[in-house]
Amino acid sequence: MEFPLLLSIQRQALDRIQQEFAIGPDNVQTIIRGMHRSMEQGLAKPGQTLAMLPSFIVNGADGIEKGKCLALDLGGTNFRVCQINLKGVPGEYRMVQKKYLIPQTLKTAPATELFGFIADGIHDFLRENGENDAEEHTFGSSTKGKNVRTISLGFTFSFPVRQKALNHGELTQWNKGFTCSGAVGHNVPDLLQRALQARNINAEVTALLNDTVGALTACSYRYPGTLLGVILGTGSNVAYMEKISRIPKFLEEQPHLLNTPAAEQDMGINMEWGSFDNEGDVVPSNQYDQLLDDNSPNQKNQMFEKRISGLYLGELFRLVILDLIRRQLLFSGKVTTALETPYLLDSSLVSAIVDDSTPKAQGLHPKVRVKLITQLELDENNVSDADLSLARGVACAIATRSARLAGTGLSAVLLRRQDRLAVATPDDPITIGIDGSLYEHFTTFREVMIQTLTSVIGEENFAKLRIVLAKDGSGVGAAVAATMNSELPTL
Ligand code: GLC
């Protein structure tokens, strides 16, 4: 029996929840077909559900990129400023970095305030880490003819951007709780550049990239030819290398590439897979997904991400637990203030519960029990072992769905590059770089995702993959992009 401590009425409730969150083999196949269709559509025309955004990174890195530059990483809770010295030897670099917390209020303030705050952070970082030193080693800057040497800055900006060049990209929409006015439709490097100029900071934004493209590029600095960059953290998204000849919308804008050898090169595509199936045609949806979406600032958007990523796992858990309490099936029917606070719980609670290896017949490990009780502000007297078991079952159902969806999506992307799978071997594998807390710190998630991937593509193909943790991918990727010579003019 899966959760032996449950009362029979709780068991029935859990059975239903497990069904609501289930992703069966049929769903997996339907999702893969749906994703392939959406990928085609997004590559053909702008403005489709899957944005499939060209990154202007061609062929990835070679591993010989060299030089010192700044990298800025903005994506969720924090922003990071890094000074990175690429050694020109595959995977080798030195890095100094500092993280700055973004105050909640700035996520909804005008963009000038957000970028002003970021530029202040860069100023602070350069003061602490030696601006002069940074200038001495200037590399790859485009300040020819100017007297002042300017340091290149690679900017990893983890939102959907319609790129027109490596250093030019317009924000198409915010997500992950950001709504700053004056940014959508604007060139993001300009917004930062203006804030830098206002503070007399001598840095030039020479590359703008998504975090998935950062992971892809950073990995290709270590393993040239890397195929996928994946983020499984607060948000979720994938970038992969696509043959330019298979990106009709890009060729339309660059007709001189048609039928040339250049079109046979690969370009990084930021899929923005968080938006996959916004229409709700292929991924099963339940009452809790509906509730979460109804109360979100970006309704009917990022629907795939809302079932997968860390930002939403804790919220889904809260919504299900609240429902069970209201139905008198949990915690003596007592709702707490914490449970009524949207987004109070993050994925670390869900992962602690799901990764708990205590036998299911014994409830939860005492430490995890305390974490649950504290975060949910529960009264000890209202918490039975059966309740803990039910909460555990709920967390497992939510996390399993998330991991199965991630594994299914990754399979779809890999299968799109059958040509690469066909020539890869265990000794010359396809590299996939993955970054983000779900992958790094959530063991069960990682295992279920890999199981799903293996069951779809088969053991033999799985053996041809090298999956690496792309830690620091956003920083290193931005630095590599800022120094590498792969802008389109070289095509
Ligand atoms: C969101 C953003 C996407 C980013 C992902 C992971 O889905 O739209 O650009 O890559 O979060 O940070």
Short mmCIF file of C-alpha atoms and ligand atoms in Angstrom, two decimals:
data_model
loop_
_atom_site.label_atom_id
_atom_site.label_comp_id
_atom_site.label_asym_id
_atom_site.label_seq_id
_atom_site.Cartn_x
_atom_site.Cartn_y
_atom_site.Cartn_z
CA MET A 1 0.00 0.00 0.00
CA GLU A 2 1.50 3.29 -1.05
CA PHE A 3 0.64 5.53 1.91
CA PRO A 4 -0.47 3.05 4.64
CA LEU A 5 -1.15 5.68 7.29
CA LEU A 6 -4.01 7.33 5.42
CA LEU A 7 -7.60 7.16 6.62
CA SER A 8 -9.83 5.73 3.93
CA ILE A 9 -11.49 9.06 3.19
CA GLN A 10 -8.04 10.64 2.80
CA ARG A 11 -6.99 7.79 0.54
CA GLN A 12 -9.92 8.49 -1.76
CA ALA A 13 -9.01 12.17 -1.87
CA LEU A 14 -5.38 11.36 -2.65
CA ASP A 15 -6.37 8.89 -5.38
CA ARG A 16 -8.28 11.66 -7.08
CA ILE A 17 -5.41 14.13 -6.73
CA GLN A 18 -2.98 11.57 -8.16
CA GLN A 19 -5.28 11.13 -11.14
CA GLU A 20 -5.61 14.86 -11.61
CA PHE A 21 -1.83 15.28 -11.72
CA ALA A 22 -1.07 12.11 -13.71
CA ILE A 23 0.86 12.21 -16.97
CA GLY A 24 0.45 8.78 -18.56
CA PRO A 25 2.25 7.29 -21.59
CA ASP A 26 -0.51 8.52 -23.91
CA ASN A 27 -0.15 12.05 -22.62
CA VAL A 28 3.60 11.81 -23.16
CA GLN A 29 3.15 10.92 -26.84
CA THR A 30 0.49 13.59 -27.39
CA ILE A 31 2.69 16.22 -25.76
CA ILE A 32 5.68 15.28 -27.92
CA ARG A 33 3.60 15.53 -31.09
CA GLY A 34 2.12 18.83 -29.92
CA MET A 35 5.55 20.22 -29.10
CA HIS A 36 6.94 19.26 -32.50
CA ARG A 37 4.01 21.00 -34.16
CA SER A 38 4.46 24.13 -32.07
CA MET A 39 8.21 24.18 -32.71
CA GLU A 40 7.59 24.11 -36.47
CA GLN A 41 5.04 26.90 -36.20
CA GLY A 42 7.29 29.05 -34.04
CA LEU A 43 10.25 28.60 -36.39
CA ALA A 44 8.07 29.50 -39.37
CA LYS A 45 6.48 32.74 -38.15
CA PRO A 46 6.85 35.29 -35.36
CA GLY A 47 4.16 35.62 -32.72
CA GLN A 48 3.38 31.91 -32.28
CA THR A 49 2.70 30.10 -29.00
CA LEU A 50 6.25 28.78 -28.87
CA ALA A 51 8.27 31.91 -29.63
CA MET A 52 11.37 29.98 -30.86
CA LEU A 53 13.57 33.08 -30.66
CA PRO A 54 16.84 33.18 -32.66
CA SER A 55 19.71 34.05 -30.34
CA PHE A 56 22.28 35.18 -32.90
CA ILE A 57 24.73 32.74 -31.32
CA VAL A 58 26.05 30.67 -34.20
CA ASN A 59 27.66 27.26 -33.66
CA GLY A 60 28.23 27.88 -29.95
CA ALA A 61 31.67 28.44 -28.50
CA ASP A 62 34.95 26.76 -29.49
CA GLY A 63 36.50 26.55 -26.05
CA ILE A 64 39.27 28.97 -27.04
CA GLU A 65 37.45 32.18 -26.18
CA LYS A 66 39.71 34.33 -24.08
CA GLY A 67 39.56 37.60 -22.15
CA LYS A 68 38.13 39.43 -19.22
CA CYS A 69 34.70 40.95 -19.15
CA LEU A 70 31.69 41.63 -17.01
CA ALA A 71 28.60 39.49 -16.92
CA LEU A 72 25.25 40.49 -15.54
CA ASP A 73 22.61 37.91 -14.80
CA LEU A 74 19.04 39.02 -14.21
CA GLY A 75 16.33 36.44 -14.01
CA GLY A 76 14.31 36.12 -10.86
CA THR A 77 14.92 36.77 -7.20
CA ASN A 78 18.46 38.12 -7.53
CA PHE A 79 20.76 39.68 -10.00
CA ARG A 80 24.41 38.78 -10.14
CA VAL A 81 27.38 40.78 -11.32
CA CYS A 82 30.43 38.76 -12.31
CA GLN A 83 33.86 39.60 -13.52
CA ILE A 84 35.02 36.66 -15.58
CA ASN A 85 38.38 35.87 -17.03
CA LEU A 86 38.12 33.24 -19.74
CA LYS A 87 41.39 31.40 -20.14
CA GLY A 88 40.98 30.27 -23.72
CA VAL A 89 41.24 26.64 -22.57
CA PRO A 90 38.00 24.58 -22.74
CA GLY A 91 35.98 25.15 -19.60
CA GLU A 92 38.65 27.18 -17.78
CA TYR A 93 37.82 30.52 -16.26
CA ARG A 94 38.26 32.66 -13.17
CA MET A 95 35.32 34.46 -11.69
CA VAL A 96 34.54 37.00 -8.99
CA GLN A 97 30.86 37.55 -8.40
CA LYS A 98 28.36 39.21 -6.14
CA LYS A 99 24.64 38.64 -5.77
CA TYR A 100 22.14 41.42 -5.08
CA LEU A 101 18.59 40.79 -3.94
CA ILE A 102 15.97 42.55 -6.04
CA PRO A 103 13.45 44.24 -3.72
CA GLN A 104 9.94 42.98 -4.45
CA THR A 105 8.75 46.55 -5.11
CA LEU A 106 11.23 47.01 -7.95
CA LYS A 107 9.71 44.10 -9.86
CA THR A 108 6.64 46.23 -10.49
CA ALA A 109 8.32 49.68 -10.56
CA PRO A 110 9.09 51.56 -13.81
CA ALA A 111 11.93 49.91 -15.74
CA THR A 112 14.19 52.95 -15.27
CA GLU A 113 14.15 52.27 -11.51
CA LEU A 114 14.90 48.58 -11.96
CA PHE A 115 17.80 49.24 -14.32
CA GLY A 116 19.01 52.11 -12.15
CA PHE A 117 19.17 49.72 -9.20
CA ILE A 118 21.06 47.18 -11.29
CA ALA A 119 23.54 49.81 -12.49
CA ASP A 120 24.07 50.84 -8.85
CA GLY A 121 24.89 47.20 -8.11
CA ILE A 122 27.42 47.11 -10.96
CA HIS A 123 28.94 50.34 -9.65
CA ASP A 124 29.22 48.85 -6.17
CA PHE A 125 30.75 45.67 -7.60
CA LEU A 126 33.36 47.56 -9.62
CA ARG A 127 34.27 49.66 -6.60
CA GLU A 128 34.85 46.52 -4.56
CA ASN A 129 36.55 44.50 -7.25
CA GLY A 130 38.72 47.00 -8.97
CA GLU A 131 37.39 48.93 -11.90
CA ASN A 132 40.90 49.77 -13.09
CA ASP A 133 41.96 46.21 -13.13
CA ALA A 134 38.89 45.41 -15.17
CA GLU A 135 39.75 48.15 -17.66
CA GLU A 136 43.36 47.05 -18.11
CA HIS A 137 42.22 43.70 -19.39
CA THR A 138 39.53 45.01 -21.68
CA PHE A 139 38.67 42.51 -24.36
CA GLY A 140 36.40 42.48 -27.35
CA SER A 141 35.00 45.94 -26.82
CA SER A 142 33.74 47.91 -29.75
CA THR A 143 35.09 51.28 -28.70
CA LYS A 144 37.50 51.67 -31.59
CA GLY A 145 38.54 55.27 -31.93
CA LYS A 146 37.52 56.26 -28.44
CA ASN A 147 40.07 57.32 -25.89
CA VAL A 148 38.54 55.54 -22.95
CA ARG A 149 38.78 51.80 -22.81
CA THR A 150 35.48 50.21 -22.10
CA ILE A 151 34.85 46.78 -20.69
CA SER A 152 32.47 44.44 -22.51
CA LEU A 153 29.44 43.33 -20.62
CA GLY A 154 27.47 40.20 -21.43
CA PHE A 155 23.92 40.45 -20.17
CA THR A 156 21.90 37.34 -19.40
CA PHE A 157 18.31 38.48 -19.27
CA SER A 158 15.95 35.60 -18.56
CA PHE A 159 12.80 36.82 -20.22
CA PRO A 160 11.46 36.51 -23.76
CA VAL A 161 13.30 38.86 -26.06
CA ARG A 162 12.97 39.33 -29.81
CA GLN A 163 16.57 39.59 -30.85
CA LYS A 164 17.75 41.60 -33.86
CA ALA A 165 21.47 41.21 -33.22
CA LEU A 166 23.63 39.73 -30.51
CA ASN A 167 23.54 43.06 -28.68
CA HIS A 168 20.00 44.13 -29.56
CA GLY A 169 16.80 42.55 -28.27
CA GLU A 170 13.34 43.81 -27.46
CA LEU A 171 11.41 42.45 -24.52
CA THR A 172 8.18 40.84 -25.71
CA GLN A 173 6.62 40.31 -22.28
CA TRP A 174 7.50 40.06 -18.63
CA ASN A 175 6.83 37.02 -16.43
CA LYS A 176 7.92 35.46 -13.08
CA GLY A 177 6.24 38.33 -11.20
CA PHE A 178 7.93 41.23 -13.07
CA THR A 179 5.68 43.87 -14.61
CA CYS A 180 7.98 46.97 -14.87
CA SER A 181 6.53 49.56 -17.23
CA GLY A 182 8.62 51.02 -20.05
CA ALA A 183 10.42 47.81 -20.95
CA VAL A 184 8.14 45.75 -23.20
CA GLY A 185 8.95 46.61 -26.82
CA HIS A 186 12.20 48.34 -25.83
CA ASN A 187 15.77 47.32 -26.58
CA VAL A 188 16.93 45.85 -23.28
CA PRO A 189 20.67 46.62 -23.71
CA ASP A 190 19.69 50.29 -24.24
CA LEU A 191 17.79 50.35 -20.96
CA LEU A 192 20.85 49.09 -19.14
CA GLN A 193 23.31 51.18 -21.16
CA ARG A 194 21.48 54.39 -20.27
CA ALA A 195 21.55 53.55 -16.57
CA LEU A 196 25.28 52.74 -16.82
CA GLN A 197 26.00 56.00 -18.63
CA ALA A 198 24.09 58.02 -16.03
CA ARG A 199 26.52 56.60 -13.45
CA ASN A 200 29.62 57.04 -15.62
CA ILE A 201 30.25 53.33 -15.67
CA ASN A 202 32.58 52.43 -18.50
CA ALA A 203 30.96 49.26 -19.73
CA GLU A 204 29.35 48.42 -23.02
CA VAL A 205 26.63 45.82 -23.39
CA THR A 206 28.01 43.69 -26.22
CA ALA A 207 25.79 40.62 -25.86
CA LEU A 208 22.28 39.97 -24.66
CA LEU A 209 21.19 36.42 -24.08
CA ASN A 210 18.58 34.31 -22.40
CA ASP A 211 19.69 32.13 -19.46
CA THR A 212 19.03 28.97 -21.49
CA VAL A 213 21.31 30.33 -24.21
CA GLY A 214 23.77 31.18 -21.44
CA ALA A 215 23.75 27.57 -20.24
CA LEU A 216 24.14 26.34 -23.83
CA THR A 217 27.00 28.73 -24.56
CA ALA A 218 28.80 28.12 -21.27
CA CYS A 219 28.61 24.38 -21.86
CA SER A 220 29.89 24.72 -25.39
CA TYR A 221 32.93 26.56 -23.98
CA ARG A 222 33.67 23.30 -22.16
CA TYR A 223 32.15 20.87 -24.68
CA PRO A 224 31.99 22.40 -28.17
CA GLY A 225 28.91 21.21 -30.02
CA THR A 226 26.61 21.28 -26.97
CA LEU A 227 23.04 20.84 -28.20
CA LEU A 228 20.74 21.94 -25.38
CA GLY A 229 20.74 24.50 -22.55
CA VAL A 230 18.01 23.92 -20.01
CA ILE A 231 16.76 25.90 -17.03
CA LEU A 232 14.75 24.12 -14.34
CA GLY A 233 14.54 26.64 -11.51
CA THR A 234 12.20 29.50 -10.64
CA GLY A 235 11.20 29.40 -14.30
CA SER A 236 11.68 26.73 -16.91
CA ASN A 237 12.87 26.96 -20.47
CA VAL A 238 15.10 25.35 -23.11
CA ALA A 239 17.41 26.58 -25.84
CA TYR A 240 18.76 24.24 -28.48
CA MET A 241 20.88 24.45 -31.61
CA GLU A 242 18.81 24.47 -34.79
CA LYS A 243 20.00 24.41 -38.39
CA ILE A 244 19.57 27.92 -39.81
CA SER A 245 18.06 26.38 -42.95
CA ARG A 246 15.24 25.09 -40.73
CA ILE A 247 14.37 28.53 -39.34
CA PRO A 248 12.17 29.99 -42.13
CA LYS A 249 11.32 33.19 -40.25
CA PHE A 250 15.01 33.95 -39.78
CA LEU A 251 15.85 33.29 -43.43
CA GLU A 252 13.06 35.63 -44.42
CA GLU A 253 14.87 38.40 -42.58
CA GLN A 254 18.29 37.32 -43.84
CA PRO A 255 17.55 36.25 -47.44
CA HIS A 256 21.22 36.42 -48.42
CA LEU A 257 21.74 33.25 -46.37
CA LEU A 258 19.28 31.20 -48.44
CA ASN A 259 20.90 28.14 -50.00
CA THR A 260 24.36 29.09 -48.74
CA PRO A 261 26.69 26.90 -46.68
CA ALA A 262 26.17 29.41 -43.86
CA ALA A 263 22.57 28.27 -43.59
CA GLU A 264 23.81 24.78 -42.72
CA GLN A 265 25.29 26.13 -39.49
CA ASP A 266 23.47 25.89 -36.18
CA MET A 267 21.97 28.81 -34.29
CA GLY A 268 20.85 28.77 -30.66
CA ILE A 269 17.06 29.04 -30.42
CA ASN A 270 15.45 30.17 -27.20
CA MET A 271 12.25 28.15 -27.29
CA GLU A 272 10.44 29.96 -24.45
CA TRP A 273 8.89 26.58 -23.77
CA GLY A 274 7.15 27.97 -20.69
CA SER A 275 4.42 29.10 -23.10
CA PHE A 276 3.96 25.69 -24.66
CA ASP A 277 0.27 24.74 -24.88
CA ASN A 278 -1.05 28.06 -23.59
CA GLU A 279 -4.23 27.02 -25.44
CA GLY A 280 -4.62 23.98 -23.17
CA ASP A 281 -4.92 21.49 -26.04
CA VAL A 282 -2.43 18.81 -25.07
CA VAL A 283 -1.25 19.03 -21.45
CA PRO A 284 -3.89 17.82 -18.97
CA SER A 285 -5.09 20.58 -16.68
CA ASN A 286 -6.90 20.37 -13.35
CA GLN A 287 -8.85 22.60 -10.98
CA TYR A 288 -5.68 23.69 -9.14
CA ASP A 289 -3.94 24.71 -12.36
CA GLN A 290 -7.02 26.73 -13.20
CA LEU A 291 -7.03 28.44 -9.81
CA LEU A 292 -3.32 29.23 -9.97
CA ASP A 293 -3.71 30.71 -13.44
CA ASP A 294 -6.82 32.72 -12.53
CA ASN A 295 -4.87 34.41 -9.73
CA SER A 296 -1.69 35.02 -11.72
CA PRO A 297 -0.66 38.34 -13.28
CA ASN A 298 -0.07 36.59 -16.64
CA GLN A 299 -3.25 34.58 -17.17
CA LYS A 300 -3.29 31.98 -19.96
CA ASN A 301 0.43 32.53 -20.37
CA GLN A 302 3.42 30.37 -19.39
CA MET A 303 1.02 27.45 -18.95
CA PHE A 304 3.73 24.77 -19.33
CA GLU A 305 6.00 26.62 -16.91
CA LYS A 306 3.14 26.90 -14.42
CA ARG A 307 3.07 23.10 -14.19
CA ILE A 308 6.83 22.61 -14.04
CA SER A 309 8.89 25.35 -12.47
CA GLY A 310 9.95 26.05 -8.90
CA LEU A 311 7.99 29.27 -8.60
CA TYR A 312 4.75 27.34 -8.98
CA LEU A 313 5.36 24.01 -7.23
CA GLY A 314 4.99 25.52 -3.75
CA GLU A 315 1.92 27.46 -4.84
CA LEU A 316 0.22 24.38 -6.29
CA PHE A 317 1.00 22.53 -3.06
CA ARG A 318 -0.56 25.37 -1.05
CA LEU A 319 -3.69 25.35 -3.19
CA VAL A 320 -4.24 21.60 -2.87
CA ILE A 321 -3.55 21.58 0.88
CA LEU A 322 -5.93 24.50 1.39
CA ASP A 323 -8.64 22.66 -0.53
CA LEU A 324 -8.17 19.51 1.56
CA ILE A 325 -8.34 21.50 4.81
CA ARG A 326 -11.51 23.23 3.68
CA ARG A 327 -12.99 19.82 2.91
CA GLN A 328 -12.11 18.79 6.50
CA LEU A 329 -9.72 16.13 5.25
CA LEU A 330 -6.54 17.57 6.72
CA PHE A 331 -5.12 19.34 9.79
CA SER A 332 -8.46 19.24 11.67
CA GLY A 333 -9.96 21.58 9.09
CA LYS A 334 -7.98 24.58 10.44
CA VAL A 335 -6.82 27.06 7.82
CA THR A 336 -3.78 29.20 8.78
CA THR A 337 -2.76 32.67 7.62
CA ALA A 338 0.30 31.19 5.94
CA LEU A 339 -1.89 28.90 3.90
CA GLU A 340 -3.94 31.84 2.74
CA THR A 341 -0.87 33.74 1.54
CA PRO A 342 -0.20 33.23 -2.18
CA TYR A 343 3.33 32.15 -3.09
CA LEU A 344 4.43 31.94 0.54
CA LEU A 345 5.71 28.40 0.03
CA ASP A 346 8.54 27.74 -2.33
CA SER A 347 9.67 24.57 -4.02
CA SER A 348 12.21 23.79 -1.27
CA LEU A 349 9.38 22.61 1.00
CA VAL A 350 7.97 20.37 -1.73
CA SER A 351 11.42 18.97 -2.51
CA ALA A 352 12.19 18.34 1.19
CA ILE A 353 8.95 16.36 1.54
CA VAL A 354 9.32 14.43 -1.70
CA ASP A 355 13.03 13.64 -1.18
CA ASP A 356 12.36 12.41 2.38
CA SER A 357 13.43 8.77 2.40
CA THR A 358 11.60 7.90 5.62
CA PRO A 359 9.45 4.80 4.92
CA LYS A 360 5.94 5.86 3.96
CA ALA A 361 4.53 3.82 6.86
CA GLN A 362 6.29 6.22 9.25
CA GLY A 363 5.03 9.61 8.07
CA LEU A 364 7.83 12.15 7.63
CA HIS A 365 11.34 12.62 8.98
CA PRO A 366 11.16 14.78 12.14
CA LYS A 367 13.13 17.60 10.46
CA VAL A 368 10.84 17.67 7.44
CA ARG A 369 7.82 17.49 9.75
CA VAL A 370 9.06 20.60 11.60
CA LYS A 371 9.72 22.40 8.30
CA LEU A 372 6.18 21.66 7.12
CA ILE A 373 4.57 22.66 10.41
CA THR A 374 6.62 25.85 10.66
CA GLN A 375 6.11 26.99 7.08
CA LEU A 376 2.40 26.24 7.13
CA GLU A 377 2.13 27.76 10.66
CA LEU A 378 0.20 24.70 11.81
CA ASP A 379 -0.79 23.91 15.39
CA GLU A 380 0.99 20.66 16.35
CA ASN A 381 -2.25 19.38 17.86
CA ASN A 382 -3.96 19.49 14.50
CA VAL A 383 -1.32 17.41 12.73
CA SER A 384 -1.72 13.63 12.70
CA ASP A 385 0.62 11.12 11.05
CA ALA A 386 -2.13 10.41 8.55
CA ASP A 387 -2.20 14.12 7.69
CA LEU A 388 1.54 14.14 7.11
CA SER A 389 1.14 11.16 4.86
CA LEU A 390 -1.55 12.90 2.84
CA ALA A 391 0.57 16.06 2.51
CA ARG A 392 3.43 13.86 1.33
CA GLY A 393 1.23 12.18 -1.26
CA VAL A 394 0.14 15.59 -2.56
CA ALA A 395 3.72 16.88 -2.83
CA CYS A 396 4.75 13.70 -4.69
CA ALA A 397 1.88 13.99 -7.17
CA ILE A 398 2.73 17.61 -7.98
CA ALA A 399 6.49 17.02 -8.27
CA THR A 400 6.11 13.85 -10.32
CA ARG A 401 3.98 15.65 -12.88
CA SER A 402 6.49 18.45 -13.08
CA ALA A 403 9.40 16.06 -13.64
CA ARG A 404 7.50 13.96 -16.18
CA LEU A 405 6.57 17.05 -18.16
CA ALA A 406 10.16 18.28 -18.11
CA GLY A 407 11.41 14.84 -19.24
CA THR A 408 8.78 14.69 -21.98
CA GLY A 409 9.65 18.16 -23.24
CA LEU A 410 13.37 17.35 -23.32
CA SER A 411 12.64 14.18 -25.28
CA ALA A 412 10.66 16.19 -27.82
CA VAL A 413 13.52 18.65 -28.34
CA LEU A 414 16.09 15.87 -28.68
CA LEU A 415 13.93 13.96 -31.14
CA ARG A 416 13.70 17.09 -33.26
CA ARG A 417 17.48 16.71 -33.71
CA GLN A 418 17.36 13.05 -34.83
CA ASP A 419 20.23 13.90 -37.16
CA ARG A 420 22.49 14.62 -34.18
CA LEU A 421 21.23 11.60 -32.22
CA ALA A 422 21.96 9.37 -35.19
CA VAL A 423 25.64 10.30 -35.34
CA ALA A 424 26.31 10.58 -31.59
CA THR A 425 27.96 7.72 -29.72
CA PRO A 426 28.65 7.08 -26.04
CA ASP A 427 32.24 8.20 -26.71
CA ASP A 428 31.21 11.24 -28.67
CA PRO A 429 27.98 12.16 -26.92
CA ILE A 430 25.48 14.98 -27.25
CA THR A 431 25.96 17.47 -24.41
CA ILE A 432 23.00 18.90 -22.54
CA GLY A 433 23.65 21.60 -19.94
CA ILE A 434 21.06 21.98 -17.20
CA ASP A 435 20.98 24.64 -14.51
CA GLY A 436 18.47 25.49 -11.81
CA SER A 437 17.51 24.43 -8.32
CA LEU A 438 15.03 21.76 -9.35
CA TYR A 439 17.69 19.89 -11.25
CA GLU A 440 20.53 20.62 -8.86
CA HIS A 441 18.87 20.11 -5.49
CA PHE A 442 15.75 18.01 -6.03
CA THR A 443 16.90 14.40 -6.38
CA THR A 444 13.52 12.78 -7.02
CA PHE A 445 12.68 15.38 -9.64
CA ARG A 446 15.96 14.69 -11.43
CA GLU A 447 15.44 10.93 -11.29
CA VAL A 448 11.86 11.00 -12.58
CA MET A 449 12.82 13.42 -15.34
CA ILE A 450 15.68 11.16 -16.46
CA GLN A 451 13.47 8.04 -16.27
CA THR A 452 10.90 9.73 -18.47
CA LEU A 453 13.52 10.84 -20.96
CA THR A 454 15.06 7.36 -21.09
CA SER A 455 11.72 5.65 -21.56
CA VAL A 456 10.89 7.90 -24.52
CA ILE A 457 14.19 7.94 -26.40
CA GLY A 458 15.34 4.47 -25.34
CA GLU A 459 18.35 3.27 -23.34
CA GLU A 460 20.55 3.20 -26.41
CA ASN A 461 19.98 6.85 -27.23
CA PHE A 462 20.19 7.83 -23.59
CA ALA A 463 23.71 6.37 -23.48
CA LYS A 464 24.65 8.89 -26.17
CA LEU A 465 23.89 11.84 -23.90
CA ARG A 466 26.22 13.72 -21.60
CA ILE A 467 24.07 15.65 -19.14
CA VAL A 468 26.03 18.22 -17.17
CA LEU A 469 25.11 20.66 -14.45
CA ALA A 470 25.55 24.05 -16.10
CA LYS A 471 26.18 25.85 -12.84
CA ASP A 472 27.15 29.48 -13.39
CA GLY A 473 25.97 29.00 -16.97
CA SER A 474 24.29 32.40 -17.04
CA GLY A 475 27.45 34.21 -15.98
CA VAL A 476 29.98 32.20 -17.94
CA GLY A 477 27.69 32.00 -20.98
CA ALA A 478 27.29 35.78 -20.99
CA ALA A 479 31.06 36.24 -20.79
CA VAL A 480 31.68 33.76 -23.59
CA ALA A 481 29.02 35.42 -25.75
CA ALA A 482 30.51 38.85 -25.05
CA THR A 483 33.92 37.69 -26.21
CA MET A 484 33.14 35.21 -28.94
CA ASN A 485 33.13 36.15 -32.55
CA SER A 486 29.93 34.61 -33.72
CA GLU A 487 27.71 37.55 -34.55
CA LEU A 488 25.85 37.22 -37.81
CA PRO A 489 28.17 39.43 -39.89
CA THR A 490 30.65 36.54 -39.81
CA LEU A 491 28.15 34.31 -41.56
C1 GLC B 1 10.88 32.23 -18.04
C2 GLC B 1 11.39 33.19 -19.10
C3 GLC B 1 12.51 32.56 -19.90
C4 GLC B 1 13.58 32.01 -18.96
C5 GLC B 1 12.96 31.06 -17.94
C6 GLC B 1 13.98 30.52 -16.95
O1 GLC B 1 10.27 31.16 -18.66
O2 GLC B 1 10.34 33.55 -19.99
O3 GLC B 1 13.08 33.51 -20.77
O4 GLC B 1 14.53 31.33 -19.72
O5 GLC B 1 11.96 31.75 -17.22
O6 GLC B 1 14.59 31.52 -16.22
#
